[in-house]
Structure formats: structure tokens, C-alpha cells
Amino acid sequence: MRIQKSYQNEQSKGILYVVPTPIGNLDDITIRALKILEEADVVLAEDTRNTGKLLHHFELKKKMISYHEHNRMERQEQVMDMLKQGQLLALVSDAGMPGISDPGFELIHEIISEDLTVVVLPGANAALTALVGSGLPTDHFYFSGFLPRKKKDREEIFARLRTMETTIIFYESPHRIQETIQDLAANFGDRNVSIAREITKRYEEYIRGTLEEVAGWLAENPLKGECCIVMEAIKQENESSWWQHLTLKEHVEQLMEREDCSSKDAIKKVAKERDVPKREVYSTYHLK
């Protein structure tokens, strides 16, 4: 067990500051974020060109080094050395909170594991903004991030999410949004959904409706800009048939997990719930 007390003195050295940047509207930068960027010895940027534009806008001239998916391993040791030398570093992503769906998470993890100091600033985040703007319940939610491209991997994730009793959030690119909404409609039924695109920018837009309605709308109205999908949880009235989109094998496995029962008992209950012969469920479950 380790307890870290973050230094609150902004002049302290040997600290990695995680600095959220605007996701669209530059006015969303915080005063504290600007102060840290100004005082930092080095800014770690996902893309130095994008961050360079941000710094230029606020008239900040800072040394930058890139930290992204393709150089993260070689950069980690360099960052550790700079922190141990007492430097103040600011980690930023292209937009929003570093560490969310980007390799900043791994750097933060490594720094904490070395008992070095990480201080996270609050700020802009697309997922939470889209969640609040969706009009769907916000008391419990699950952030799934970007869905994988491979169909098999997507289906595995869908199987885990189908019975989740929380609002679910996804990130998606405009090139895949139509396909993804169609996949969600096919796997989750006609749930309510909200798509937020170009959040905080000039053409910010929310598209709300059922999955089927939104899928039909997207077929005639292609979207541009990064998107955030917010989908409602399983409807309570469907709880008695929560398994309706599962295969027989998935139904048995999830019932065993939900009720902590044996495969024998689960097979018997699945057969009863689906009104199918028990031998059919048994043979399907044990099929290799």
C-alpha cells in the first residue's frame, strides 16, 4: 500500500502534471492549465504540431517532445530521468484529458510505480460532456472507449455489455459511425441513443433517438467530426428476458456468473426459460 500526497505548490519540481486541453473551443482552457504550461520545463505532446498551435494561440513558447503510441516505450525512460532530475513536465493529448483512450495511461502508471509525483488537473472531457448532453441517466455509466475493428472482438465486447444496467459510452470516428450504430442496433435492440459530434465547436450537434431511428437517419446524413455515442442501459421491462440476444452457450455462461450456480443447474434453467429441450442446451454448451 502506498500513499501519495501531491504537491500543491505549483513551483515544486519533479512532477508530471496531466493537463487537459480544449476539445474544440479554446476558451475552455483553464487558468491553472495555462499556468502549468507556462511553468513547465517540457511539454509532452501527443502531436507536437497540434500542441504547437495551442501554445502559439496563448503566446507560450515551450520546449516540446512527442509522446505517443509509437514511441512510448523509448520515451518512458527519458521522462523518468527528467523527473528524477527535478524537472516539471506537462503531459497533454491532442484534445481532452490525457490518459483516456491514449497511451498517457501507461506513462502515468509507470511514474506512479516509481513513486514519483503525478498531479492531474481537471478539465475538458468529451465523454462526460456527451453523457450530460445526452439526456440519458448519469447516476451510473460505463465508458467503453473505441470499439475494436475486428468483428469477433466487437461481438465479445457486445456480449459483456448487453445486460449492463448502466448508461454506456463509446468513442467513434465519423468513418465508422454508421456501421457501429447498425451493429449496436443489431446487438442491443431498439434502445435510446445519443450521438454528440464536434463537441464545443461551431457545428456541435446532438442526434438523439432509438438505435434504429438513428441508423436510418445516418444512412442519409453522413457525419463529419469525431463522435461520442451514449446508449441507454438495458430496459427494466426486458430484464426477464435479458438473455434474448445471447447464444445458448453465452446464456449458460452468464447465468452461471449471475447466479453463481453450476453448469448443470444453469443448463436446466436455460432450457426452461427458452422452452427448448435440455439436451439441446447441453450439447450446444459442451460443443467445442
PDB file of C-alpha atoms in Angstrom:
ATOM      1  CA  MET A   1       0.000   0.000   0.000  1.00  0.00           C
ATOM      2  CA  ARG A   2       1.315   3.432  -0.979  1.00  0.00           C
ATOM      3  CA  ILE A   3       0.021   6.896  -0.153  1.00  0.00           C
ATOM      4  CA  GLN A   4       0.974   9.807  -2.389  1.00  0.00           C
ATOM      5  CA  LYS A   5       0.497  13.370  -1.259  1.00  0.00           C
ATOM      6  CA  SER A   6       0.539  15.555  -4.360  1.00  0.00           C
ATOM      7  CA  TYR A   7       2.456  18.797  -4.026  1.00  0.00           C
ATOM      8  CA  GLN A   8       0.074  21.714  -4.197  1.00  0.00           C
ATOM      9  CA  ASN A   9       2.849  24.288  -4.568  1.00  0.00           C
ATOM     10  CA  GLU A  10       2.851  24.929  -8.311  1.00  0.00           C
ATOM     11  CA  GLN A  11       6.586  25.806  -8.128  1.00  0.00           C
ATOM     12  CA  SER A  12       7.529  22.320  -6.939  1.00  0.00           C
ATOM     13  CA  LYS A  13       9.760  20.344  -9.276  1.00  0.00           C
ATOM     14  CA  GLY A  14       9.996  16.707 -10.222  1.00  0.00           C
ATOM     15  CA  ILE A  15       6.292  16.473 -11.033  1.00  0.00           C
ATOM     16  CA  LEU A  16       4.317  15.221 -14.016  1.00  0.00           C
ATOM     17  CA  TYR A  17       1.242  17.396 -14.470  1.00  0.00           C
ATOM     18  CA  VAL A  18      -1.569  15.850 -16.504  1.00  0.00           C
ATOM     19  CA  VAL A  19      -3.066  18.831 -18.313  1.00  0.00           C
ATOM     20  CA  PRO A  20      -6.420  18.588 -20.127  1.00  0.00           C
ATOM     21  CA  THR A  21      -6.683  20.741 -23.247  1.00  0.00           C
ATOM     22  CA  PRO A  22      -9.815  22.031 -25.044  1.00  0.00           C
ATOM     23  CA  ILE A  23     -11.708  19.519 -27.170  1.00  0.00           C
ATOM     24  CA  GLY A  24     -12.786  22.247 -29.549  1.00  0.00           C
ATOM     25  CA  ASN A  25     -13.428  25.686 -28.120  1.00  0.00           C
ATOM     26  CA  LEU A  26     -10.113  27.156 -26.980  1.00  0.00           C
ATOM     27  CA  ASP A  27     -11.918  29.250 -24.345  1.00  0.00           C
ATOM     28  CA  ASP A  28     -12.342  26.026 -22.359  1.00  0.00           C
ATOM     29  CA  ILE A  29      -8.685  26.092 -21.280  1.00  0.00           C
ATOM     30  CA  THR A  30      -8.364  26.719 -17.548  1.00  0.00           C
ATOM     31  CA  ILE A  31      -6.251  29.392 -15.886  1.00  0.00           C
ATOM     32  CA  ARG A  32      -4.376  26.719 -13.961  1.00  0.00           C
ATOM     33  CA  ALA A  33      -3.678  24.738 -17.152  1.00  0.00           C
ATOM     34  CA  LEU A  34      -2.139  27.839 -18.764  1.00  0.00           C
ATOM     35  CA  LYS A  35      -0.077  28.453 -15.651  1.00  0.00           C
ATOM     36  CA  ILE A  36       1.322  24.913 -15.652  1.00  0.00           C
ATOM     37  CA  LEU A  37       2.057  25.017 -19.384  1.00  0.00           C
ATOM     38  CA  GLU A  38       3.903  28.289 -18.888  1.00  0.00           C
ATOM     39  CA  GLU A  39       5.996  26.972 -15.978  1.00  0.00           C
ATOM     40  CA  ALA A  40       6.725  23.509 -17.395  1.00  0.00           C
ATOM     41  CA  ASP A  41      10.291  22.707 -18.364  1.00  0.00           C
ATOM     42  CA  VAL A  42       8.993  20.391 -21.098  1.00  0.00           C
ATOM     43  CA  VAL A  43       5.584  19.712 -22.615  1.00  0.00           C
ATOM     44  CA  LEU A  44       4.951  16.077 -23.578  1.00  0.00           C
ATOM     45  CA  ALA A  45       2.638  16.208 -26.588  1.00  0.00           C
ATOM     46  CA  GLU A  46       0.743  13.537 -28.475  1.00  0.00           C
ATOM     47  CA  ASP A  47       1.316  15.555 -31.660  1.00  0.00           C
ATOM     48  CA  THR A  48       3.738  18.485 -31.360  1.00  0.00           C
ATOM     49  CA  ARG A  49       2.152  20.186 -34.374  1.00  0.00           C
ATOM     50  CA  ASN A  50      -1.297  20.301 -32.783  1.00  0.00           C
ATOM     51  CA  THR A  51       0.038  21.301 -29.377  1.00  0.00           C
ATOM     52  CA  GLY A  52       2.259  23.894 -31.065  1.00  0.00           C
ATOM     53  CA  LYS A  53      -0.846  25.605 -32.431  1.00  0.00           C
ATOM     54  CA  LEU A  54      -2.409  25.645 -28.963  1.00  0.00           C
ATOM     55  CA  LEU A  55       0.712  27.096 -27.359  1.00  0.00           C
ATOM     56  CA  HIS A  56       1.052  29.676 -30.124  1.00  0.00           C
ATOM     57  CA  HIS A  57      -2.567  30.772 -29.603  1.00  0.00           C
ATOM     58  CA  PHE A  58      -1.833  31.504 -25.948  1.00  0.00           C
ATOM     59  CA  GLU A  59       1.570  33.031 -26.757  1.00  0.00           C
ATOM     60  CA  LEU A  60       3.538  30.333 -24.963  1.00  0.00           C
ATOM     61  CA  LYS A  61       6.962  29.317 -26.228  1.00  0.00           C
ATOM     62  CA  LYS A  62       7.847  25.953 -24.713  1.00  0.00           C
ATOM     63  CA  LYS A  63      10.147  23.052 -25.391  1.00  0.00           C
ATOM     64  CA  MET A  64       8.090  20.081 -26.586  1.00  0.00           C
ATOM     65  CA  ILE A  65       8.856  16.414 -27.092  1.00  0.00           C
ATOM     66  CA  SER A  66       6.465  13.913 -28.606  1.00  0.00           C
ATOM     67  CA  TYR A  67       4.900  11.132 -26.569  1.00  0.00           C
ATOM     68  CA  HIS A  68       2.527   8.881 -28.478  1.00  0.00           C
ATOM     69  CA  GLU A  69       1.592   5.274 -29.233  1.00  0.00           C
ATOM     70  CA  HIS A  70       4.580   4.623 -31.497  1.00  0.00           C
ATOM     71  CA  ASN A  71       7.396   5.997 -29.319  1.00  0.00           C
ATOM     72  CA  ARG A  72       6.009   5.499 -25.810  1.00  0.00           C
ATOM     73  CA  MET A  73       8.485   2.778 -24.816  1.00  0.00           C
ATOM     74  CA  GLU A  74      11.615   4.725 -25.719  1.00  0.00           C
ATOM     75  CA  ARG A  75      10.205   7.936 -24.241  1.00  0.00           C
ATOM     76  CA  GLN A  76       9.308   6.471 -20.842  1.00  0.00           C
ATOM     77  CA  GLU A  77      12.912   6.124 -19.704  1.00  0.00           C
ATOM     78  CA  GLN A  78      13.695   9.651 -20.888  1.00  0.00           C
ATOM     79  CA  VAL A  79      10.704  11.047 -18.976  1.00  0.00           C
ATOM     80  CA  MET A  80      11.721   9.170 -15.816  1.00  0.00           C
ATOM     81  CA  ASP A  81      15.205  10.653 -15.995  1.00  0.00           C
ATOM     82  CA  MET A  82      13.837  14.180 -16.398  1.00  0.00           C
ATOM     83  CA  LEU A  83      11.552  13.759 -13.392  1.00  0.00           C
ATOM     84  CA  LYS A  84      14.369  12.357 -11.245  1.00  0.00           C
ATOM     85  CA  GLN A  85      16.441  15.398 -12.216  1.00  0.00           C
ATOM     86  CA  GLY A  86      13.692  17.572 -10.725  1.00  0.00           C
ATOM     87  CA  GLN A  87      12.042  18.838 -13.893  1.00  0.00           C
ATOM     88  CA  LEU A  88       8.421  19.894 -14.144  1.00  0.00           C
ATOM     89  CA  LEU A  89       6.684  18.147 -17.052  1.00  0.00           C
ATOM     90  CA  ALA A  90       3.239  18.767 -18.568  1.00  0.00           C
ATOM     91  CA  LEU A  91       1.537  15.871 -20.362  1.00  0.00           C
ATOM     92  CA  VAL A  92      -1.116  16.847 -22.917  1.00  0.00           C
ATOM     93  CA  SER A  93      -3.070  14.962 -25.572  1.00  0.00           C
ATOM     94  CA  ASP A  94      -4.376  16.431 -28.820  1.00  0.00           C
ATOM     95  CA  ALA A  95      -7.636  17.237 -27.047  1.00  0.00           C
ATOM     96  CA  GLY A  96      -9.268  16.495 -23.729  1.00  0.00           C
ATOM     97  CA  MET A  97      -7.967  14.548 -20.742  1.00  0.00           C
ATOM     98  CA  PRO A  98      -4.653  12.714 -21.266  1.00  0.00           C
ATOM     99  CA  GLY A  99      -4.775   9.061 -20.290  1.00  0.00           C
ATOM    100  CA  ILE A 100      -8.296   8.474 -21.609  1.00  0.00           C
ATOM    101  CA  SER A 101      -8.089   6.230 -24.700  1.00  0.00           C
ATOM    102  CA  ASP A 102      -4.466   7.218 -25.285  1.00  0.00           C
ATOM    103  CA  PRO A 103      -1.010   5.955 -24.214  1.00  0.00           C
ATOM    104  CA  GLY A 104      -0.739   8.599 -21.500  1.00  0.00           C
ATOM    105  CA  PHE A 105      -2.232   5.997 -19.162  1.00  0.00           C
ATOM    106  CA  GLU A 106       0.856   3.795 -19.422  1.00  0.00           C
ATOM    107  CA  LEU A 107       3.223   6.664 -18.673  1.00  0.00           C
ATOM    108  CA  ILE A 108       1.191   7.715 -15.644  1.00  0.00           C
ATOM    109  CA  HIS A 109       1.159   4.106 -14.417  1.00  0.00           C
ATOM    110  CA  GLU A 110       4.949   3.794 -14.737  1.00  0.00           C
ATOM    111  CA  ILE A 111       5.604   7.105 -12.979  1.00  0.00           C
ATOM    112  CA  ILE A 112       3.378   6.145 -10.054  1.00  0.00           C
ATOM    113  CA  SER A 113       5.078   2.740  -9.847  1.00  0.00           C
ATOM    114  CA  GLU A 114       8.416   4.581  -9.426  1.00  0.00           C
ATOM    115  CA  ASP A 115       6.977   6.589  -6.509  1.00  0.00           C
ATOM    116  CA  LEU A 116       7.240   9.802  -8.496  1.00  0.00           C
ATOM    117  CA  THR A 117       4.584  12.504  -8.315  1.00  0.00           C
ATOM    118  CA  VAL A 118       1.647  12.824 -10.691  1.00  0.00           C
ATOM    119  CA  VAL A 119      -0.791  15.734 -10.379  1.00  0.00           C
ATOM    120  CA  VAL A 120      -3.950  15.651 -12.505  1.00  0.00           C
ATOM    121  CA  LEU A 121      -5.700  18.882 -13.443  1.00  0.00           C
ATOM    122  CA  PRO A 122      -9.472  18.829 -14.065  1.00  0.00           C
ATOM    123  CA  GLY A 123     -10.683  19.944 -17.452  1.00  0.00           C
ATOM    124  CA  ALA A 124     -12.348  19.208 -20.762  1.00  0.00           C
ATOM    125  CA  ASN A 125     -13.504  15.660 -21.495  1.00  0.00           C
ATOM    126  CA  ALA A 126     -15.667  14.555 -24.423  1.00  0.00           C
ATOM    127  CA  ALA A 127     -17.208  11.506 -22.744  1.00  0.00           C
ATOM    128  CA  LEU A 128     -18.637  13.326 -19.728  1.00  0.00           C
ATOM    129  CA  THR A 129     -19.784  16.275 -21.821  1.00  0.00           C
ATOM    130  CA  ALA A 130     -21.624  13.947 -24.216  1.00  0.00           C
ATOM    131  CA  LEU A 131     -23.107  11.967 -21.317  1.00  0.00           C
ATOM    132  CA  VAL A 132     -24.630  15.021 -19.659  1.00  0.00           C
ATOM    133  CA  GLY A 133     -25.886  16.335 -23.006  1.00  0.00           C
ATOM    134  CA  SER A 134     -27.459  13.012 -23.973  1.00  0.00           C
ATOM    135  CA  GLY A 135     -30.405  13.308 -21.609  1.00  0.00           C
ATOM    136  CA  LEU A 136     -29.832   9.682 -20.533  1.00  0.00           C
ATOM    137  CA  PRO A 137     -29.274   8.649 -16.891  1.00  0.00           C
ATOM    138  CA  THR A 138     -25.965   9.849 -15.462  1.00  0.00           C
ATOM    139  CA  ASP A 139     -26.035   8.269 -11.987  1.00  0.00           C
ATOM    140  CA  HIS A 140     -24.266   5.136 -13.252  1.00  0.00           C
ATOM    141  CA  PHE A 141     -22.338   4.857 -16.502  1.00  0.00           C
ATOM    142  CA  TYR A 142     -19.681   2.736 -18.206  1.00  0.00           C
ATOM    143  CA  PHE A 143     -17.031   4.114 -20.563  1.00  0.00           C
ATOM    144  CA  SER A 144     -16.152   1.566 -23.257  1.00  0.00           C
ATOM    145  CA  GLY A 145     -13.944   3.816 -25.394  1.00  0.00           C
ATOM    146  CA  PHE A 146     -13.238   2.917 -29.012  1.00  0.00           C
ATOM    147  CA  LEU A 147     -14.644  -0.407 -30.206  1.00  0.00           C
ATOM    148  CA  PRO A 148     -12.193  -2.820 -31.886  1.00  0.00           C
ATOM    149  CA  ARG A 149     -12.272  -3.170 -35.661  1.00  0.00           C
ATOM    150  CA  LYS A 150     -12.427  -6.972 -35.820  1.00  0.00           C
ATOM    151  CA  LYS A 151     -15.945  -8.392 -35.798  1.00  0.00           C
ATOM    152  CA  LYS A 152     -15.086 -11.180 -33.363  1.00  0.00           C
ATOM    153  CA  ASP A 153     -13.577  -8.763 -30.851  1.00  0.00           C
ATOM    154  CA  ARG A 154     -16.585  -6.433 -31.137  1.00  0.00           C
ATOM    155  CA  GLU A 155     -19.017  -9.291 -30.562  1.00  0.00           C
ATOM    156  CA  GLU A 156     -17.140 -10.324 -27.417  1.00  0.00           C
ATOM    157  CA  ILE A 157     -17.491  -6.809 -26.042  1.00  0.00           C
ATOM    158  CA  PHE A 158     -21.165  -6.644 -27.010  1.00  0.00           C
ATOM    159  CA  ALA A 159     -21.780  -9.922 -25.165  1.00  0.00           C
ATOM    160  CA  ARG A 160     -20.406  -8.375 -21.968  1.00  0.00           C
ATOM    161  CA  LEU A 161     -22.338  -5.130 -22.354  1.00  0.00           C
ATOM    162  CA  ARG A 162     -25.805  -6.459 -23.263  1.00  0.00           C
ATOM    163  CA  THR A 163     -27.023  -6.916 -19.714  1.00  0.00           C
ATOM    164  CA  MET A 164     -25.204  -3.959 -18.191  1.00  0.00           C
ATOM    165  CA  GLU A 165     -27.559  -1.838 -16.123  1.00  0.00           C
ATOM    166  CA  THR A 166     -25.727   1.424 -16.745  1.00  0.00           C
ATOM    167  CA  THR A 167     -25.566   4.024 -19.488  1.00  0.00           C
ATOM    168  CA  ILE A 168     -22.750   3.088 -21.890  1.00  0.00           C
ATOM    169  CA  ILE A 169     -20.378   5.493 -23.649  1.00  0.00           C
ATOM    170  CA  PHE A 170     -18.348   4.837 -26.812  1.00  0.00           C
ATOM    171  CA  TYR A 171     -15.935   6.912 -28.864  1.00  0.00           C
ATOM    172  CA  GLU A 172     -16.130   6.553 -32.656  1.00  0.00           C
ATOM    173  CA  SER A 173     -14.708   8.101 -35.805  1.00  0.00           C
ATOM    174  CA  PRO A 174     -17.062   9.610 -38.417  1.00  0.00           C
ATOM    175  CA  HIS A 175     -15.927   6.986 -40.943  1.00  0.00           C
ATOM    176  CA  ARG A 176     -17.250   4.118 -38.812  1.00  0.00           C
ATOM    177  CA  ILE A 177     -20.193   5.716 -37.015  1.00  0.00           C
ATOM    178  CA  GLN A 178     -22.880   4.376 -39.354  1.00  0.00           C
ATOM    179  CA  GLU A 179     -21.546   0.821 -39.196  1.00  0.00           C
ATOM    180  CA  THR A 180     -21.215   0.991 -35.424  1.00  0.00           C
ATOM    181  CA  ILE A 181     -24.765   2.237 -34.868  1.00  0.00           C
ATOM    182  CA  GLN A 182     -26.048  -0.549 -37.122  1.00  0.00           C
ATOM    183  CA  ASP A 183     -24.054  -3.090 -35.088  1.00  0.00           C
ATOM    184  CA  LEU A 184     -25.421  -1.680 -31.846  1.00  0.00           C
ATOM    185  CA  ALA A 185     -28.981  -1.851 -33.169  1.00  0.00           C
ATOM    186  CA  ALA A 186     -28.478  -5.480 -34.202  1.00  0.00           C
ATOM    187  CA  ASN A 187     -26.989  -6.451 -30.843  1.00  0.00           C
ATOM    188  CA  PHE A 188     -28.842  -4.301 -28.312  1.00  0.00           C
ATOM    189  CA  GLY A 189     -32.320  -3.913 -29.758  1.00  0.00           C
ATOM    190  CA  ASP A 190     -34.128  -0.607 -30.044  1.00  0.00           C
ATOM    191  CA  ARG A 191     -32.543   1.287 -27.152  1.00  0.00           C
ATOM    192  CA  ASN A 192     -32.344   5.052 -26.936  1.00  0.00           C
ATOM    193  CA  VAL A 193     -29.058   6.570 -28.031  1.00  0.00           C
ATOM    194  CA  SER A 194     -27.417   9.954 -28.421  1.00  0.00           C
ATOM    195  CA  ILE A 195     -24.562  10.875 -30.753  1.00  0.00           C
ATOM    196  CA  ALA A 196     -22.609  14.003 -29.894  1.00  0.00           C
ATOM    197  CA  ARG A 197     -20.275  15.314 -32.584  1.00  0.00           C
ATOM    198  CA  GLU A 198     -17.944  18.280 -32.806  1.00  0.00           C
ATOM    199  CA  ILE A 199     -18.447  18.943 -29.093  1.00  0.00           C
ATOM    200  CA  THR A 200     -17.842  22.604 -28.126  1.00  0.00           C
ATOM    201  CA  LYS A 201     -17.058  23.513 -31.748  1.00  0.00           C
ATOM    202  CA  ARG A 202     -19.037  25.696 -34.142  1.00  0.00           C
ATOM    203  CA  TYR A 203     -21.036  22.820 -35.612  1.00  0.00           C
ATOM    204  CA  GLU A 204     -21.708  20.966 -32.357  1.00  0.00           C
ATOM    205  CA  GLU A 205     -24.653  18.644 -32.801  1.00  0.00           C
ATOM    206  CA  TYR A 206     -26.592  16.026 -30.841  1.00  0.00           C
ATOM    207  CA  ILE A 207     -28.557  13.320 -32.670  1.00  0.00           C
ATOM    208  CA  ARG A 208     -30.986  11.579 -30.325  1.00  0.00           C
ATOM    209  CA  GLY A 209     -33.476   8.763 -30.889  1.00  0.00           C
ATOM    210  CA  THR A 210     -33.653   4.988 -30.859  1.00  0.00           C
ATOM    211  CA  LEU A 211     -30.817   2.983 -32.395  1.00  0.00           C
ATOM    212  CA  GLU A 212     -32.990   2.060 -35.368  1.00  0.00           C
ATOM    213  CA  GLU A 213     -34.108   5.657 -35.917  1.00  0.00           C
ATOM    214  CA  VAL A 214     -30.568   6.986 -35.735  1.00  0.00           C
ATOM    215  CA  ALA A 215     -29.253   4.216 -38.005  1.00  0.00           C
ATOM    216  CA  GLY A 216     -31.853   5.171 -40.622  1.00  0.00           C
ATOM    217  CA  TRP A 217     -31.011   8.872 -40.291  1.00  0.00           C
ATOM    218  CA  LEU A 218     -27.277   8.233 -40.676  1.00  0.00           C
ATOM    219  CA  ALA A 219     -27.891   6.315 -43.905  1.00  0.00           C
ATOM    220  CA  GLU A 220     -28.976   9.589 -45.499  1.00  0.00           C
ATOM    221  CA  ASN A 221     -26.936  12.045 -43.437  1.00  0.00           C
ATOM    222  CA  PRO A 222     -23.215  11.172 -43.222  1.00  0.00           C
ATOM    223  CA  LEU A 223     -21.461  12.769 -40.272  1.00  0.00           C
ATOM    224  CA  LYS A 224     -18.184  14.625 -40.070  1.00  0.00           C
ATOM    225  CA  GLY A 225     -16.063  15.114 -36.983  1.00  0.00           C
ATOM    226  CA  GLU A 226     -15.260  12.913 -34.008  1.00  0.00           C
ATOM    227  CA  CYS A 227     -18.306  11.341 -32.368  1.00  0.00           C
ATOM    228  CA  CYS A 228     -19.281  10.206 -28.897  1.00  0.00           C
ATOM    229  CA  ILE A 229     -22.081   7.641 -28.590  1.00  0.00           C
ATOM    230  CA  VAL A 230     -24.141   7.422 -25.402  1.00  0.00           C
ATOM    231  CA  MET A 231     -26.516   4.437 -25.196  1.00  0.00           C
ATOM    232  CA  GLU A 232     -29.081   3.711 -22.518  1.00  0.00           C
ATOM    233  CA  ALA A 233     -28.876   0.671 -20.248  1.00  0.00           C
ATOM    234  CA  ILE A 234     -30.952  -2.453 -20.635  1.00  0.00           C
ATOM    235  CA  LYS A 235     -34.582  -1.546 -20.098  1.00  0.00           C
ATOM    236  CA  GLN A 236     -36.033  -2.819 -16.874  1.00  0.00           C
ATOM    237  CA  GLU A 237     -39.036  -4.293 -18.614  1.00  0.00           C
ATOM    238  CA  ASN A 238     -36.669  -6.516 -20.577  1.00  0.00           C
ATOM    239  CA  GLU A 239     -34.884  -7.870 -17.504  1.00  0.00           C
ATOM    240  CA  SER A 240     -36.929 -11.074 -17.514  1.00  0.00           C
ATOM    241  CA  SER A 241     -35.580 -11.800 -20.991  1.00  0.00           C
ATOM    242  CA  TRP A 242     -32.113 -10.277 -20.588  1.00  0.00           C
ATOM    243  CA  TRP A 243     -30.727 -13.243 -22.462  1.00  0.00           C
ATOM    244  CA  GLN A 244     -32.708 -12.725 -25.680  1.00  0.00           C
ATOM    245  CA  HIS A 245     -29.663 -11.617 -27.734  1.00  0.00           C
ATOM    246  CA  LEU A 246     -27.342 -14.295 -26.317  1.00  0.00           C
ATOM    247  CA  THR A 247     -26.436 -17.636 -27.855  1.00  0.00           C
ATOM    248  CA  LEU A 248     -27.307 -20.739 -25.847  1.00  0.00           C
ATOM    249  CA  LYS A 249     -23.703 -21.085 -24.720  1.00  0.00           C
ATOM    250  CA  GLU A 250     -23.471 -17.428 -23.709  1.00  0.00           C
ATOM    251  CA  HIS A 251     -26.792 -17.723 -21.853  1.00  0.00           C
ATOM    252  CA  VAL A 252     -25.494 -20.672 -19.805  1.00  0.00           C
ATOM    253  CA  GLU A 253     -22.170 -18.958 -19.045  1.00  0.00           C
ATOM    254  CA  GLN A 254     -23.723 -15.674 -17.974  1.00  0.00           C
ATOM    255  CA  LEU A 255     -26.358 -17.413 -15.857  1.00  0.00           C
ATOM    256  CA  MET A 256     -23.577 -19.311 -14.046  1.00  0.00           C
ATOM    257  CA  GLU A 257     -21.865 -15.992 -13.348  1.00  0.00           C
ATOM    258  CA  ARG A 258     -25.007 -14.055 -12.382  1.00  0.00           C
ATOM    259  CA  GLU A 259     -26.387 -16.713 -10.033  1.00  0.00           C
ATOM    260  CA  ASP A 260     -23.125 -18.447  -9.056  1.00  0.00           C
ATOM    261  CA  CYS A 261     -24.556 -21.842  -9.996  1.00  0.00           C
ATOM    262  CA  SER A 262     -23.190 -24.987 -11.647  1.00  0.00           C
ATOM    263  CA  SER A 263     -23.347 -25.615 -15.384  1.00  0.00           C
ATOM    264  CA  LYS A 264     -25.865 -28.385 -14.717  1.00  0.00           C
ATOM    265  CA  ASP A 265     -28.265 -26.045 -12.929  1.00  0.00           C
ATOM    266  CA  ALA A 266     -27.690 -23.297 -15.492  1.00  0.00           C
ATOM    267  CA  ILE A 267     -28.444 -25.638 -18.408  1.00  0.00           C
ATOM    268  CA  LYS A 268     -31.659 -26.740 -16.735  1.00  0.00           C
ATOM    269  CA  LYS A 269     -32.790 -23.154 -16.175  1.00  0.00           C
ATOM    270  CA  VAL A 270     -31.823 -22.048 -19.691  1.00  0.00           C
ATOM    271  CA  ALA A 271     -33.860 -24.879 -21.174  1.00  0.00           C
ATOM    272  CA  LYS A 272     -36.859 -23.800 -19.109  1.00  0.00           C
ATOM    273  CA  GLU A 273     -36.509 -20.083 -19.886  1.00  0.00           C
ATOM    274  CA  ARG A 274     -36.133 -20.674 -23.626  1.00  0.00           C
ATOM    275  CA  ASP A 275     -38.615 -23.576 -23.760  1.00  0.00           C
ATOM    276  CA  VAL A 276     -36.154 -25.822 -25.564  1.00  0.00           C
ATOM    277  CA  PRO A 277     -35.060 -29.421 -24.809  1.00  0.00           C
ATOM    278  CA  LYS A 278     -32.402 -29.663 -22.127  1.00  0.00           C
ATOM    279  CA  ARG A 279     -30.317 -31.979 -24.321  1.00  0.00           C
ATOM    280  CA  GLU A 280     -30.122 -29.241 -26.965  1.00  0.00           C
ATOM    281  CA  VAL A 281     -28.737 -26.748 -24.454  1.00  0.00           C
ATOM    282  CA  TYR A 282     -26.353 -29.383 -23.054  1.00  0.00           C
ATOM    283  CA  SER A 283     -24.940 -30.347 -26.456  1.00  0.00           C
ATOM    284  CA  THR A 284     -24.540 -26.717 -27.508  1.00  0.00           C
ATOM    285  CA  TYR A 285     -22.820 -25.727 -24.273  1.00  0.00           C
ATOM    286  CA  HIS A 286     -20.328 -28.630 -24.472  1.00  0.00           C
ATOM    287  CA  LEU A 287     -19.697 -28.199 -28.183  1.00  0.00           C
ATOM    288  CA  LYS A 288     -16.025 -27.482 -28.821  1.00  0.00           C
TER     289      LYS A 288
END
